[in-house]
Coordinates of C-alpha atoms in Angstrom, one line a residue:
Chain A
X1397 CA -87.0 15.4 37.0
X1398 CA -88.4 19.3 37.8
X1399 CA -86.4 21.7 39.4
X1400 CA -88.6 21.9 42.2
X1401 CA -88.3 18.7 43.1
X1402 CA -84.4 18.8 43.5
X1403 CA -83.7 17.8 47.1
X1404 CA -80.5 21.5 48.5
X1405 CA -77.4 18.7 47.4
X1406 CA -78.4 17.7 44.0
X1407 CA -79.4 21.9 43.3
X1408 CA -75.9 22.3 44.6
X1409 CA -73.9 20.3 42.1
X1410 CA -77.0 21.1 39.3
X1411 CA -76.1 24.7 39.8
X1412 CA -71.7 24.9 40.7
X1413 CA -72.6 22.6 37.8
X1414 CA -74.1 25.6 35.8
X1415 CA -76.9 22.9 34.7
X1416 CA -79.8 26.2 35.5
X1417 CA -79.1 29.4 37.0
X1418 CA -81.3 30.2 40.8
X1419 CA -83.5 32.2 38.3
X1420 CA -84.2 29.5 37.3
X1421 CA -84.6 27.9 39.9
X1422 CA -86.2 29.6 42.2
X1423 CA -88.8 30.1 39.3
X1424 CA -89.7 26.5 39.2
X1425 CA -90.8 27.0 43.5
X1426 CA -92.4 30.0 42.5
X1427 CA -94.8 28.5 39.0
X1428 CA -95.2 25.0 41.6
X1429 CA -97.1 27.6 44.2
X1430 CA -98.7 29.7 41.5
X1431 CA -100.1 25.9 40.6
X1432 CA -101.2 24.5 43.4
X1433 CA -101.4 26.5 46.5
X1434 CA -104.6 27.4 45.9
X1435 CA -105.4 23.6 47.0
X1436 CA -102.4 23.6 49.5
X1437 CA -102.7 27.0 51.3
X1438 CA -99.5 26.2 52.6
X1439 CA -98.3 30.2 52.0
X1440 CA -99.3 32.9 53.9
X1441 CA -97.3 35.4 51.4
X1442 CA -95.4 34.4 48.4
X1443 CA -92.7 36.9 48.4
X1444 CA -92.0 36.7 44.5
X1445 CA -90.3 40.1 43.7
X1446 CA -88.0 40.0 46.4
X1447 CA -86.8 35.8 45.5
X1448 CA -86.0 37.0 42.3
X1449 CA -84.0 39.7 43.1
X1450 CA -82.5 37.4 45.5
X1451 CA -81.5 34.9 42.9
X1452 CA -80.1 37.3 40.6
X1453 CA -77.7 37.8 43.1
X1454 CA -76.8 34.2 44.1
X1455 CA -76.2 34.1 40.0
X1456 CA -73.2 36.4 40.5
X1457 CA -72.0 34.4 43.3
X1458 CA -71.5 31.3 41.7
X1459 CA -70.6 33.3 38.7
X1460 CA -67.8 34.6 40.5
X1461 CA -67.3 31.3 41.8
X1462 CA -68.1 32.5 44.8
X1463 CA -70.8 30.4 46.5
X1464 CA -71.3 29.0 49.9
X1465 CA -74.0 25.3 51.0
X1466 CA -77.6 27.1 50.6
X1467 CA -76.1 30.2 47.9
X1468 CA -79.5 30.4 45.2
X1469 CA -81.5 27.5 46.9
X1470 CA -84.9 28.5 47.7
X1471 CA -86.5 28.4 51.3
X1472 CA -90.1 29.2 52.8
X1473 CA -90.0 30.5 56.2
X1474 CA -93.5 30.1 59.0
X1475 CA -94.8 32.6 59.6
X1476 CA -93.7 33.3 62.8
X1477 CA -90.5 33.6 62.2
X1478 CA -89.3 37.6 61.7
X1479 CA -88.7 38.6 58.2
X1480 CA -87.5 41.8 57.6
X1481 CA -89.9 43.0 55.2
X1482 CA -91.8 40.7 54.5
X1483 CA -94.9 40.1 56.4
X1484 CA -94.6 37.9 59.3
X1485 CA -98.2 37.6 60.6
X1486 CA -97.4 34.3 63.0
X1487 CA -101.3 33.3 61.6
X1488 CA -102.8 35.6 63.4
X1489 CA -105.0 39.3 62.4
X1490 CA -103.5 40.8 65.2
X1491 CA -100.3 41.0 63.1
X1492 CA -102.2 41.2 59.2
X1493 CA -100.2 44.3 58.7
X1494 CA -96.5 43.0 60.6
X1495 CA -93.7 42.9 58.7
X1496 CA -90.1 43.0 61.0
X1497 CA -87.9 45.0 60.1
X1498 CA -85.1 42.5 60.8
X1499 CA -84.5 39.2 60.2
X1500 CA -84.6 35.8 63.4
X1501 CA -80.2 35.1 63.4
X1502 CA -80.9 31.8 62.0
X1503 CA -82.7 33.0 58.7
X1504 CA -80.0 36.6 58.5
X1505 CA -77.1 32.9 58.8
X1506 CA -79.2 31.7 55.7
X1507 CA -79.5 34.3 53.5
X1508 CA -75.9 35.1 54.6
X1509 CA -75.6 32.6 52.6
X1510 CA -76.6 33.9 49.5
X1511 CA -80.5 31.4 49.9
X1512 CA -83.1 32.8 48.3
X1513 CA -86.7 33.0 50.6
X1514 CA -89.7 32.5 48.3
X1515 CA -92.0 32.7 50.9
X1516 CA -93.9 32.8 54.7
X1517 CA -95.7 29.9 55.1
X1518 CA -98.6 29.3 57.3
X1519 CA -99.1 28.0 61.0
X1520 CA -101.7 27.3 63.8
X1521 CA -101.7 30.7 65.2
X1522 CA -98.8 31.5 67.0
X1523 CA -97.2 28.4 67.7
X1524 CA -100.8 26.9 68.8
X1525 CA -102.5 24.0 66.9
X1526 CA -101.5 20.0 66.3
X1527 CA -103.0 20.0 63.1
X1528 CA -103.1 24.1 61.4
X1529 CA -106.3 24.2 61.7
X1530 CA -106.1 26.7 64.6
X1531 CA -104.5 29.3 62.0
X1532 CA -107.0 32.7 60.4
X1533 CA -106.1 32.1 57.1
X1534 CA -107.3 28.8 56.8
X1535 CA -106.2 24.7 57.5
X1536 CA -103.5 23.2 55.4
X1537 CA -104.0 20.3 53.2
X1538 CA -102.0 17.5 53.2
X1539 CA -100.2 17.0 50.2
X1540 CA -100.3 13.2 50.2
X1541 CA -104.8 13.5 50.5
X1542 CA -106.1 17.0 50.3
X1543 CA -109.1 15.6 52.7
X1544 CA -105.9 15.5 55.5
X1545 CA -104.1 18.2 57.9
X1546 CA -100.6 18.5 57.6
X1547 CA -100.0 18.8 61.0
X1548 CA -99.4 21.1 62.9
X1549 CA -98.4 24.2 64.4
X1550 CA -95.9 24.2 61.2
X1551 CA -98.0 22.3 58.7
X1552 CA -97.2 24.9 55.5
X1553 CA -94.2 24.2 55.9
X1554 CA -94.3 20.8 55.5
X1555 CA -96.6 20.9 53.2
X1556 CA -94.7 23.2 50.7
X1557 CA -90.8 21.1 51.6
X1558 CA -93.3 17.5 50.4
X1559 CA -94.9 19.1 48.1
X1560 CA -91.7 20.6 46.1
X1561 CA -92.5 24.6 46.4
X1562 CA -89.3 25.3 47.9
X1563 CA -86.4 22.9 48.7
X1564 CA -86.3 23.1 52.6
X1565 CA -88.0 25.0 55.2
X1566 CA -87.1 27.1 58.6
X1567 CA -89.9 25.6 61.7
X1568 CA -90.5 26.0 65.0
X1569 CA -90.5 23.3 67.3
X1570 CA -92.2 23.8 71.2
X1571 CA -94.2 20.6 71.4
X1572 CA -93.6 18.4 68.8
X1573 CA -94.6 21.6 66.0
X1574 CA -91.6 20.5 63.9
X1575 CA -92.0 16.3 63.6
X1576 CA -95.2 15.6 64.2
X1577 CA -96.3 18.0 60.8
X1578 CA -92.7 16.1 59.3
X1579 CA -94.4 13.1 59.6
X1580 CA -97.5 13.6 58.5
X1581 CA -96.4 14.8 55.0
X1582 CA -93.2 12.4 55.0
X1583 CA -90.6 14.7 54.8
X1584 CA -87.9 14.5 57.0
X1585 CA -88.3 17.3 60.4
X1586 CA -85.3 18.6 63.7
X1587 CA -86.1 19.4 67.2
X1588 CA -83.2 20.2 67.5
X1589 CA -81.9 20.8 71.3
X1590 CA -83.1 24.1 73.3
X1591 CA -79.6 26.0 72.9
X1592 CA -79.0 24.9 70.1
X1593 CA -79.8 27.1 67.7
X1594 CA -80.8 30.8 68.6
X1595 CA -84.2 31.4 68.7
X1596 CA -83.9 35.3 68.4
X1597 CA -86.6 36.4 65.6
X1598 CA -88.4 34.3 66.3
X1599 CA -92.0 34.9 67.5
X1600 CA -91.9 33.2 71.0
X1601 CA -94.7 31.3 72.3
X1602 CA -92.9 29.1 75.2
X1603 CA -89.2 30.2 76.2
X1604 CA -88.1 27.0 78.0
X1605 CA -89.8 25.6 75.5
X1606 CA -89.1 26.8 71.5
X1607 CA -87.0 25.4 69.4
X1608 CA -85.6 26.4 65.7
X1609 CA -84.8 24.0 63.6
X1610 CA -85.1 22.8 59.8
X1611 CA -87.6 20.8 58.0
X1612 CA -85.8 18.8 55.0
X1613 CA -86.5 15.7 52.0
X1614 CA -83.4 13.8 53.2
X1615 CA -81.3 14.0 56.5
X1616 CA -78.0 14.8 54.0
X1617 CA -79.5 18.1 53.5
X1618 CA -80.6 18.5 57.2
X1619 CA -77.6 17.9 57.6
X1620 CA -76.0 21.2 56.0
X1621 CA -79.0 23.6 57.1
X1622 CA -78.0 22.5 60.7
X1623 CA -74.5 23.5 60.0
X1624 CA -75.3 27.2 58.7
X1625 CA -77.4 28.0 61.6
X1626 CA -76.1 25.7 64.6
X1627 CA -74.4 27.7 67.1
X1628 CA -74.4 30.5 70.0
X1629 CA -76.0 33.7 69.1
X1630 CA -74.8 37.1 72.1
X1631 CA -78.8 38.2 71.3
X1632 CA -80.0 34.9 72.5
X1633 CA -79.2 33.9 75.8
X1634 CA -80.0 30.8 76.2
X1635 CA -77.7 29.2 72.9
X1636 CA -75.1 27.1 74.5
X1637 CA -71.6 27.9 73.8
X1638 CA -70.5 24.3 72.8
X1639 CA -69.1 23.8 69.7
X1640 CA -70.7 22.6 66.3
X1641 CA -69.4 19.7 64.6
X1642 CA -69.7 18.4 61.2
X1643 CA -72.9 17.4 60.6
X1644 CA -72.2 16.1 57.3
X1645 CA -69.2 14.2 58.4
X1646 CA -70.6 12.5 61.1
X1647 CA -73.7 10.9 58.6
X1648 CA -70.8 8.5 57.5
X1649 CA -70.0 6.4 59.8
X1650 CA -72.3 3.4 60.2
X1651 CA -74.2 2.1 63.6
X1652 CA -72.9 -0.8 64.2
X1653 CA -72.6 -1.5 68.1
X1654 CA -74.8 1.8 68.3
X1655 CA -77.5 1.0 71.0
X1656 CA -81.1 1.8 70.3
X1657 CA -83.9 2.0 73.1
X1658 CA -86.9 1.0 72.7
X1659 CA -89.3 2.6 75.3
X1660 CA -92.5 -0.2 75.8
X1661 CA -94.9 3.0 77.0
X1662 CA -94.9 5.0 72.9
X1663 CA -96.2 1.2 71.6
X1664 CA -98.3 0.4 74.0
X1665 CA -100.6 3.6 74.0
X1666 CA -103.9 2.4 73.8
X1667 CA -104.3 5.2 70.8
X1668 CA -101.3 3.9 68.3
X1669 CA -102.8 2.6 65.3
X1670 CA -101.4 -0.9 64.0
X1671 CA -100.2 -0.3 60.8
X1672 CA -98.1 2.8 62.5
X1673 CA -96.9 0.3 64.7
X1674 CA -95.5 -2.5 62.4
X1675 CA -94.6 0.2 60.1
X1676 CA -91.7 1.4 62.5
X1677 CA -91.3 -2.3 64.1
X1678 CA -89.8 -3.5 60.5
X1679 CA -87.4 -0.4 61.1
X1680 CA -85.9 -1.3 63.8
X1681 CA -85.7 -5.0 62.4
X1682 CA -83.9 -3.3 60.0
X1683 CA -81.9 -1.5 62.2
X1684 CA -80.8 -4.4 64.1
X1685 CA -79.7 -6.2 60.7
X1686 CA -77.2 -3.0 59.9
X1687 CA -75.6 -3.7 63.7
X1688 CA -77.4 -1.9 66.2
X1689 CA -78.1 -3.0 69.3
X1690 CA -81.5 -3.2 70.0
X1691 CA -82.4 -2.9 73.7
X1692 CA -86.2 -2.7 75.3
X1693 CA -87.0 0.3 77.8
X1694 CA -89.3 2.2 79.9
X1695 CA -90.0 5.5 80.3
X1696 CA -93.0 5.3 83.0
X1697 CA -93.0 8.6 82.7
X1698 CA -94.7 9.4 79.0
X1699 CA -97.8 9.3 79.4
X1700 CA -97.7 12.6 82.2
X1701 CA -95.7 14.7 79.0
X1702 CA -98.9 15.9 77.8
X1703 CA -100.7 17.6 81.1
X1704 CA -97.0 19.1 82.0
X1705 CA -97.0 20.7 78.3
X1706 CA -99.9 22.2 78.8
X1707 CA -99.0 23.9 81.6
X1708 CA -96.5 25.3 81.8
X1709 CA -96.5 26.6 78.3
X1710 CA -99.9 27.9 78.3
X1711 CA -98.2 29.5 81.7
X1712 CA -95.5 31.1 79.1
X1713 CA -97.8 31.3 76.0
X1714 CA -99.9 34.0 78.4
X1715 CA -97.2 36.4 79.1
X1716 CA -95.6 36.4 76.0
X1717 CA -98.6 36.9 74.6
X1718 CA -99.4 39.8 76.6
X1719 CA -97.0 42.0 74.0
X1720 CA -99.9 41.7 71.7
X1721 CA -101.6 43.8 72.7
X1722 CA -102.8 46.4 69.5
X1723 CA -100.5 49.3 71.2
X1724 CA -97.5 49.4 69.5
X1725 CA -97.0 47.4 66.4
X1726 CA -99.9 45.3 64.4
X1727 CA -103.7 45.3 64.3
X1728 CA -105.1 47.7 67.0
X1729 CA -108.8 47.9 67.7
X1730 CA -110.9 50.6 68.3
X1731 CA -112.2 51.2 71.6
X1732 CA -113.6 54.0 74.3
X1733 CA -110.5 53.5 76.8
X1734 CA -107.3 52.0 77.1
X1735 CA -108.5 48.1 78.8
X1736 CA -111.7 48.5 75.5
X1737 CA -108.4 49.5 73.3
X1738 CA -106.6 45.6 74.7
X1739 CA -109.7 43.0 75.0
X1740 CA -111.1 44.3 71.2
X1741 CA -107.7 44.5 69.5
X1742 CA -107.0 40.7 71.6
X1743 CA -110.9 39.7 70.7
X1744 CA -110.8 39.8 67.1
X1745 CA -106.7 39.2 66.6
X1746 CA -106.1 35.9 68.2
X1747 CA -108.0 32.6 66.8
X1748 CA -109.7 30.6 70.0
X1749 CA -107.3 28.4 70.3
X1750 CA -105.3 31.3 71.2
X1751 CA -107.8 32.7 73.9
X1752 CA -108.4 29.5 75.3
X1753 CA -104.1 28.9 76.2
X1754 CA -104.0 32.8 77.8
X1755 CA -107.1 32.2 79.6
X1756 CA -105.3 28.8 80.7
X1757 CA -102.4 29.9 81.6
X1758 CA -103.2 33.0 83.1
X1759 CA -105.5 30.5 85.5
X1760 CA -102.4 28.4 86.6
X1761 CA -100.2 31.3 87.4
X1762 CA -102.9 33.3 89.4
X1763 CA -102.5 33.3 93.3
X1764 CA -103.7 30.7 95.1
X1765 CA -103.7 27.8 92.5
X1766 CA -99.6 28.6 91.0
X1767 CA -98.7 25.8 93.5
X1768 CA -100.8 23.0 92.6
X1769 CA -100.3 23.9 89.2
X1770 CA -97.2 25.9 87.6
X1771 CA -95.2 24.2 90.5
X1772 CA -96.1 20.9 90.1
X1773 CA -96.1 20.6 86.6
X1774 CA -92.0 22.0 86.6
X1775 CA -91.3 19.6 89.3
X1776 CA -93.1 16.8 87.2
X1777 CA -90.7 18.1 84.3
X1778 CA -88.0 17.5 86.3
X1779 CA -89.0 13.7 86.9
X1780 CA -89.2 13.1 82.8
X1781 CA -85.7 15.1 82.5
X1782 CA -84.9 12.1 84.9
X1783 CA -86.3 9.3 83.0
X1784 CA -84.0 10.4 80.2
X1785 CA -81.6 10.8 81.7
X1786 CA -81.7 7.1 83.5
X1787 CA -82.4 5.6 80.0
X1788 CA -79.3 7.3 77.8
X1789 CA -77.4 5.5 80.3
X1790 CA -78.4 2.3 79.0
X1791 CA -78.5 3.3 75.5
X1792 CA -77.2 6.0 72.7
X1793 CA -81.0 7.2 71.1
X1794 CA -84.1 5.8 71.2
X1795 CA -86.4 5.0 68.5
X1796 CA -90.7 6.0 68.4
X1797 CA -93.1 6.7 66.2
X1798 CA -93.4 10.2 65.7
X1799 CA -97.4 10.2 65.9
X1800 CA -99.7 7.4 66.9
X1801 CA -101.8 7.4 63.2
X1802 CA -100.9 9.3 60.4
X1803 CA -102.9 12.9 59.2
X1804 CA -106.4 12.5 60.4
X1805 CA -109.2 14.3 58.1
X1806 CA -109.4 17.8 58.3
X1807 CA -112.5 19.0 60.7
X1808 CA -111.8 15.8 63.5
X1809 CA -110.2 16.9 66.5
X1810 CA -110.9 20.9 66.0
X1811 CA -114.2 20.7 68.6
X1812 CA -112.1 18.9 71.3
X1813 CA -109.0 20.1 72.4
X1814 CA -107.9 17.2 74.7
X1815 CA -108.0 14.9 71.9
X1816 CA -106.4 16.8 69.7
X1817 CA -103.5 17.7 72.0
X1818 CA -102.9 14.3 72.6
X1819 CA -102.1 14.2 68.9
X1820 CA -98.2 14.9 70.6
X1821 CA -98.6 12.5 73.3
X1822 CA -94.7 10.9 71.2
X1823 CA -93.4 15.0 70.3
X1824 CA -93.9 15.8 73.5
X1825 CA -91.8 14.0 76.3
X1826 CA -88.3 16.1 74.1
X1827 CA -90.3 18.8 74.5
X1828 CA -89.7 18.9 78.3
X1829 CA -86.6 17.7 78.6
X1830 CA -84.8 19.7 76.2
X1831 CA -83.2 16.8 74.0
X1832 CA -83.7 16.9 70.5
X1833 CA -85.2 14.7 67.8
X1834 CA -85.8 14.1 64.3
X1835 CA -88.8 12.2 62.1
X1836 CA -87.9 10.7 59.4
X1837 CA -90.4 8.8 57.1
X1838 CA -90.4 5.7 58.0
X1839 CA -93.6 4.1 55.9
X1840 CA -96.9 4.2 54.2
X1841 CA -100.5 3.4 55.1
X1842 CA -102.4 1.6 52.8
X1843 CA -104.7 4.6 52.0
X1844 CA -100.5 6.0 50.8
X1845 CA -100.0 8.5 53.6
X1846 CA -96.7 9.0 55.4
X1847 CA -96.2 7.2 58.7
X1848 CA -92.7 8.9 60.8
X1849 CA -90.0 7.3 62.5
X1850 CA -88.8 9.6 65.8
X1851 CA -84.7 9.1 66.8
X1852 CA -84.6 11.0 70.3
X1853 CA -81.1 11.3 71.6
X1854 CA -79.2 12.9 75.0
X1855 CA -78.7 16.7 74.3
X1856 CA -76.3 18.0 71.9
X1857 CA -76.9 14.6 70.2
X1858 CA -77.5 15.8 66.4
X1859 CA -75.2 14.0 64.7
X1860 CA -75.9 11.2 66.6
X1861 CA -80.0 10.9 65.7
X1862 CA -79.3 12.2 62.4
X1863 CA -77.0 9.1 62.0
X1864 CA -80.0 6.9 62.9
X1865 CA -82.7 8.6 61.1
X1866 CA -80.3 8.9 57.6
X1867 CA -80.1 4.8 57.9
X1868 CA -84.3 5.0 57.1
X1869 CA -85.2 3.8 54.4
X1870 CA -88.2 3.5 52.3
Chain B
X1254 CA -112.6 20.6 89.1
X1255 CA -114.3 22.6 87.1
X1256 CA -114.4 26.3 85.9
X1257 CA -117.9 28.0 86.1
X1258 CA -119.1 31.3 83.5
X1259 CA -118.0 33.8 86.0
X1260 CA -114.6 32.8 86.8
X1261 CA -113.2 32.8 82.3
X1262 CA -114.8 36.5 82.4
X1263 CA -112.8 37.3 85.6
X1264 CA -109.5 35.2 83.8
X1265 CA -110.7 37.3 80.8
X1266 CA -110.5 40.1 81.6
X1267 CA -107.5 39.4 83.7
X1268 CA -105.8 38.8 80.5
X1269 CA -107.5 41.4 78.4
X1270 CA -109.8 39.4 76.3
X1271 CA -113.4 39.8 75.1
X1272 CA -115.3 37.3 75.1
X1273 CA -119.2 37.0 73.9
X1274 CA -121.7 35.1 75.8
X1275 CA -120.9 31.8 73.7
X1276 CA -117.1 31.6 73.6
X1277 CA -117.4 32.3 77.5
X1278 CA -119.7 29.2 78.0
X1279 CA -117.1 27.7 75.8
X1280 CA -113.6 28.1 77.5
X1281 CA -115.5 26.7 80.2
X1282 CA -116.4 23.7 79.4
X1283 CA -113.4 23.1 77.5
X1284 CA -111.0 24.5 80.1
X1285 CA -113.0 22.4 83.1
X1286 CA -112.1 19.5 81.0
X1287 CA -108.5 20.1 80.5
X1288 CA -107.4 21.5 84.3
X1289 CA -109.3 17.7 85.2
X1290 CA -107.5 15.8 82.1
X1291 CA -103.2 17.8 84.1
X1292 CA -104.8 16.2 87.0
X1293 CA -103.4 12.8 86.6
X1294 CA -100.1 15.5 87.5
X1295 CA -101.3 14.7 91.1
X1296 CA -100.9 10.2 91.0
X1297 CA -96.5 11.6 90.5
X1298 CA -95.1 12.1 93.7
X1299 CA -93.4 15.3 93.9
X1300 CA -92.1 16.0 97.5
X1301 CA -89.0 17.5 97.5
X1302 CA -88.6 17.5 93.9
X1303 CA -86.5 20.6 92.5
X1304 CA -89.0 22.6 89.7
X1305 CA -87.4 22.7 86.3
X1306 CA -87.6 26.2 85.4
X1307 CA -84.9 25.6 82.0
X1308 CA -83.1 23.0 81.6
X1309 CA -79.2 24.4 80.1
X1310 CA -77.8 24.8 83.0
X1311 CA -76.8 28.5 81.7
X1312 CA -75.9 30.9 83.9
X1313 CA -75.4 34.5 84.4
X1314 CA -74.8 34.7 80.7
X1315 CA -73.4 38.5 79.3
X1316 CA -72.6 39.9 76.6
X1317 CA -70.2 43.3 75.9
X1318 CA -72.2 45.6 75.9
X1319 CA -71.9 47.8 72.3
X1320 CA -74.4 49.7 70.5
X1321 CA -75.1 47.2 67.1
X1322 CA -76.9 48.6 64.3
X1323 CA -80.4 47.4 64.8
X1324 CA -84.1 49.0 63.2
X1325 CA -84.6 53.0 62.5
X1326 CA -87.4 55.5 63.4
X1327 CA -89.0 55.6 60.2
X1328 CA -89.8 51.0 60.0
X1329 CA -90.6 51.5 63.7
X1330 CA -92.7 54.5 62.8
X1331 CA -94.3 53.1 59.8
X1332 CA -95.5 49.6 62.2
X1333 CA -97.4 52.0 64.8
X1334 CA -101.5 51.8 64.8
X1335 CA -101.1 55.4 65.1
X1336 CA -99.0 58.5 64.8
X1337 CA -99.3 61.8 65.2
X1338 CA -96.2 63.9 64.8
X1339 CA -93.7 61.5 64.9
X1340 CA -94.8 60.2 67.9
X1341 CA -97.0 56.7 68.4
X1342 CA -100.9 57.4 69.4
X1343 CA -102.6 55.9 72.2
X1344 CA -106.2 56.0 74.6
X1345 CA -106.1 58.8 77.1
X1346 CA -104.1 56.3 80.4
X1347 CA -106.6 58.5 82.8
X1348 CA -110.0 59.5 82.7
X1349 CA -111.7 62.2 84.6
X1350 CA -108.0 64.1 86.2
X1351 CA -107.0 66.9 85.6
X1352 CA -103.0 67.0 84.6

């Protein structure tokens, strides 16, 4: 097995046993990137030089016996997350030359362990999309079939992990941006509870929805990375003070007697591919055979989650992206006056979907429409939360497909925003409720594309959703 | 609910985004479709339902008011599109006025 194909746990064992060095491990990932990324387009910036410096420092820590769980482990970071001294564009040309002077808290925590940041991964610009086609640096190809999308918005991160260009990635999930590409690329992706991980240093999209989470090859690795990044941060006032449990320890427990809910609205959705449905139903039988109790439940408001999302998120977006104006940082376009400077910088620096979201949000928040759109959506959001609260008094976790279908063709949905928005129909509800959801590979289609299962649980139930996801095996 | 090209122009002006005539037309069409889609929320009875603005329930979060290490002047200046004498340069805000 090649070094870049190892999981975090395997690499840790090999590094600690001095079977190979961090420099060799990092070089194996960099070699894979230079060989393969012309076809995949997972990376916008590869940090070869700084990665090798960090790898040499990691080797010194290991030689001195001072290693931590992520020392010497190469990882990638979604380009919408700030990394000190390494260009961070969010896949939008308005930030083409932007090099943040600081690290996001979660990235700092990982680097403090002696991990190695090998580059910045492609995504839909500012996280706006479900296919990575809204990137101004080109789409990302799915490693399982280069004609298919990798999913979005964190498509580059998912493809980089799936194609063994790094051992894990850190990404961001506002409306499914970690789970959906994880599903399309056949890896593990966790959207944590809102408030579990710090969002400081994440380029904000919709502040009441944004979360940061890992993308890994296994659930075991997910537990390792979550242990490092979870917890309160005094630079993000929305992080919760609740203590962080021992995730790896909890994974050892079984699921006997655990009540797993199957929300019928997800399985009755008219866009669901029968192959996807069958794969998840097979996994449900497997979980039952391992002692879980399977319970049929209903979440009647499921079908409204996308509408709630596409009012509230563009509204928050239109406000958050006001800072992208070409004045203090990023790319400034010329103009005869200040208005022109703003309008030209934003015209040239944003792709069409970012403009659309800002326009929708500006409209929804404008005088006369606020109550009809924004307030109404906030009220339905309350009802979606209550739906989940009620169902979690009956069951411990829920299982659903992550996406109604496997990866679609590049170009298939890009001209129809509604079709693209509906690709997130199963991942969006958890975002309104702020609950955790994990996607794990649950099968393959006949044509060889991964199918993802999603496990959702009540707020701060990361242990439970990981424990159930860990029992899903091909 | 459909959005006219004039309305798109007005929103684009509020949002400080320049659009080509082709983009104005495309946004009028696609945003109208989105507005028609989200109108399904009118099926839901929300009388007396409190709106959700946040999900953690946290209130009045504070931290110690002490200085911390952060970006330095040189790094911040390096990100600015136009700098003169260590100051950020922008076009004049006021027109035809003697200050």
